[in-house]
């Protein structure tokens, strides 16, 4: 709370010292007070902050309502840098989704092994849980996609999966489940795996180029003349 408040321009006039004072006085009750922007709650903060800073505090909290979940995320082991990324760019529904599927944390930059630890110890996720297996496939595909590819060979992805899941059987199960859940589409002729989002984008582009290729009389006589020059 202290770090986030003091670093965000939305909380103008509330530096680390004031943020620490607020946490020292109110602790976790801060969140319930900030959720209800009433005159009485504003008066509570006026003993510590100026009127302008109180206004910024409520406006900032309205913008970053995920801030109320910092303690929960910290308790389950989400690093501060990841917490701040979630708070800045996502709404409260994101935290609800993470509580339902902790493996979504890999999308915010957490290593799979770290998320695995949280999921298994805090959420009692089993090693063959589909959420775990789908995340392993997604992150294995991502290792190839960041190299500039739009697909990956199965023979390249398979070793990634086996290392992550520490099991050949789970790697095979992960591929099977992920394909059925449309995490990827498999190429019919080359045994390639295409992440669904990229597969859709490529298909749109292909259809567009095909449509353009079939358009006749693109150039008017005037354009032809310009080209001849």
XYZ file of C-alpha atoms in Angstrom:
229
model
C 0.000 0.000 0.000
C 2.713 2.467 1.018
C 4.824 1.829 -2.061
C 1.949 2.038 -4.509
C 0.398 5.180 -3.020
C 3.704 7.045 -2.866
C 4.683 6.167 -6.464
C 1.425 6.989 -8.272
C 0.761 10.523 -9.477
C -2.976 9.969 -8.894
C -2.292 10.258 -5.144
C -0.768 13.728 -5.421
C 0.569 15.114 -2.150
C 0.743 11.712 -0.422
C 4.353 10.586 -0.248
C 5.857 7.596 1.505
C 5.763 9.291 4.932
C 2.067 10.161 4.730
C 1.184 6.774 3.254
C 3.032 5.059 6.107
C 1.146 7.219 8.611
C -2.166 6.233 7.053
C -1.308 2.541 7.218
C -0.052 2.880 10.805
C -3.282 4.552 11.927
C -5.913 2.666 9.930
C -4.293 -0.553 8.701
C -6.653 -2.738 6.688
C -9.620 -0.544 7.680
C -8.348 1.922 5.087
C -10.002 -0.031 2.313
C -13.478 -0.093 3.816
C -13.223 3.639 4.540
C -12.124 4.413 0.987
C -14.862 2.271 -0.545
C -17.442 4.637 0.956
C -16.789 8.219 -0.084
C -18.812 9.988 2.592
C -18.306 13.252 4.449
C -17.705 11.365 7.702
C -15.005 9.182 6.124
C -13.337 12.233 4.617
C -13.242 13.848 8.061
C -11.498 10.753 9.427
C -8.605 11.306 7.007
C -8.525 15.093 7.481
C -6.594 14.667 10.729
C -3.671 13.294 8.713
C -4.062 14.825 5.236
C -4.939 18.180 3.739
C -8.309 18.604 2.067
C -6.657 18.394 -1.365
C -4.801 15.194 -0.445
C -7.990 13.624 0.934
C -9.666 14.344 -2.410
C -6.729 12.759 -4.270
C -6.839 9.735 -1.959
C -10.487 8.974 -2.769
C -10.100 9.704 -6.480
C -6.978 7.549 -6.659
C -8.653 4.667 -4.875
C -11.643 4.885 -7.220
C -9.192 4.519 -10.119
C -7.185 1.678 -8.540
C -9.772 -0.332 -6.618
C -7.588 -3.441 -6.861
C -5.435 -1.743 -4.246
C -7.749 -3.274 -1.653
C -6.472 -6.710 -2.659
C -2.779 -5.992 -2.012
C -2.812 -7.795 1.330
C -4.496 -10.861 -0.132
C -2.055 -11.019 -3.038
C 0.855 -10.561 -0.659
C -0.432 -13.316 1.613
C -0.529 -15.859 -1.212
C 2.959 -14.897 -2.386
C 2.446 -12.557 -5.354
C 5.533 -10.275 -5.603
C 5.031 -6.537 -5.169
C 6.051 -5.756 -8.770
C 3.388 -8.133 -10.103
C 0.794 -6.713 -7.708
C 1.443 -3.203 -8.980
C 1.100 -4.351 -12.584
C -2.289 -5.867 -11.780
C -3.432 -2.803 -9.821
C -2.408 -0.327 -12.523
C -3.938 -1.969 -15.549
C -6.799 -4.210 -14.400
C -10.046 -3.973 -12.464
C -11.343 -5.994 -9.531
C -12.669 -8.783 -11.743
C -9.049 -9.703 -12.496
C -8.420 -10.552 -8.847
C -11.586 -12.652 -8.814
C -10.339 -14.532 -11.861
C -6.926 -15.100 -10.266
C -8.571 -16.539 -7.162
C -10.441 -18.924 -9.462
C -7.401 -19.721 -11.597
C -4.054 -18.727 -10.025
C -2.236 -19.800 -13.192
C -3.433 -16.569 -14.818
C -0.528 -14.992 -12.926
C 1.866 -16.277 -15.593
C 0.252 -13.699 -17.910
C 1.556 -10.949 -15.624
C 5.150 -12.128 -15.760
C 5.377 -14.604 -12.887
C 7.494 -17.699 -13.646
C 5.500 -20.903 -13.980
C 7.378 -22.546 -11.106
C 6.472 -19.694 -8.733
C 2.816 -19.787 -9.753
C 2.885 -23.556 -9.388
C 4.041 -23.164 -5.788
C 1.196 -20.740 -5.010
C -1.419 -22.880 -6.756
C -0.393 -26.095 -5.047
C 0.155 -24.738 -1.527
C -2.524 -22.025 -1.331
C -5.226 -23.420 -3.619
C -4.601 -27.175 -3.372
C -4.361 -27.534 -7.160
C -3.471 -31.074 -8.219
C -0.672 -31.794 -10.697
C -3.106 -33.003 -13.374
C -5.502 -30.058 -12.994
C -6.498 -28.734 -16.424
C -5.742 -25.144 -15.362
C -2.164 -26.130 -14.602
C -1.723 -28.106 -17.797
C -3.201 -25.417 -20.048
C -0.932 -22.785 -18.474
C 2.104 -24.987 -19.068
C 1.205 -25.323 -22.750
C 0.539 -21.595 -23.119
C 3.865 -20.624 -21.576
C 5.727 -23.230 -23.631
C 4.206 -21.804 -26.817
C 5.089 -18.301 -25.681
C 8.777 -19.248 -25.489
C 8.688 -19.757 -29.251
C 6.339 -16.883 -30.086
C 8.634 -14.274 -28.502
C 11.279 -15.292 -31.029
C 9.057 -13.869 -33.749
C 7.227 -17.030 -34.750
C 3.468 -17.454 -35.091
C 3.541 -21.196 -34.457
C 5.754 -23.868 -32.919
C 6.691 -27.414 -33.861
C 5.280 -30.057 -31.554
C 8.756 -31.612 -31.262
C 10.060 -28.278 -29.888
C 7.173 -27.698 -27.474
C 7.182 -31.202 -26.053
C 10.580 -30.881 -24.251
C 9.481 -27.521 -22.760
C 6.390 -29.161 -21.363
C 8.202 -32.167 -19.969
C 10.614 -29.886 -18.108
C 7.818 -27.723 -16.686
C 5.582 -30.608 -15.667
C 8.393 -33.078 -14.888
C 6.424 -35.852 -16.571
C 6.100 -37.195 -20.095
C 2.585 -38.437 -19.352
C 1.434 -35.049 -18.067
C 3.013 -33.339 -21.076
C 0.965 -35.490 -23.437
C -2.188 -34.942 -21.370
C -1.530 -31.190 -21.363
C -1.352 -31.091 -25.162
C -4.529 -33.126 -25.492
C -6.525 -30.975 -23.034
C -5.206 -27.706 -24.451
C -6.175 -28.659 -27.982
C -9.689 -29.546 -26.865
C -9.930 -26.184 -25.054
C -8.664 -24.322 -28.148
C -5.468 -23.073 -26.532
C -3.997 -23.843 -29.941
C -4.891 -25.295 -33.337
C -2.779 -28.063 -34.805
C -1.562 -27.843 -38.391
C -2.864 -30.779 -40.405
C 0.214 -31.392 -42.546
C 3.263 -30.209 -40.590
C 2.456 -31.150 -36.990
C 2.673 -27.501 -35.941
C 0.905 -25.825 -33.022
C -0.702 -22.427 -33.637
C -1.796 -20.330 -30.610
C -5.467 -19.556 -31.132
C -5.190 -15.734 -31.079
C -2.406 -15.721 -33.674
C -4.187 -18.354 -35.746
C -7.290 -16.163 -35.964
C -5.237 -13.078 -36.834
C -3.383 -14.907 -39.594
C -6.630 -16.201 -41.067
C -8.087 -12.701 -41.175
C -4.984 -11.439 -42.985
C -5.054 -14.311 -45.480
C -8.723 -13.661 -46.265
C -8.019 -9.974 -46.728
C -5.137 -10.595 -49.127
C -7.223 -13.144 -51.016
C -10.038 -10.647 -51.400
C -7.638 -7.944 -52.609
C -6.016 -10.342 -55.086
C -9.414 -10.951 -56.681
C -10.252 -7.282 -57.076
C -9.989 -6.207 -60.719
C -9.320 -2.780 -62.208
C -7.516 -1.356 -59.210
C -5.772 1.250 -61.333
C -7.475 4.029 -63.251
C -5.934 5.356 -66.474
C -4.624 8.313 -64.472
C -2.811 6.017 -62.010
C -1.350 4.000 -64.890
C -0.046 7.198 -66.388
C 1.636 8.173 -63.157
C 3.326 4.763 -62.928
C 4.688 5.143 -66.481
C 6.341 8.382 -65.499
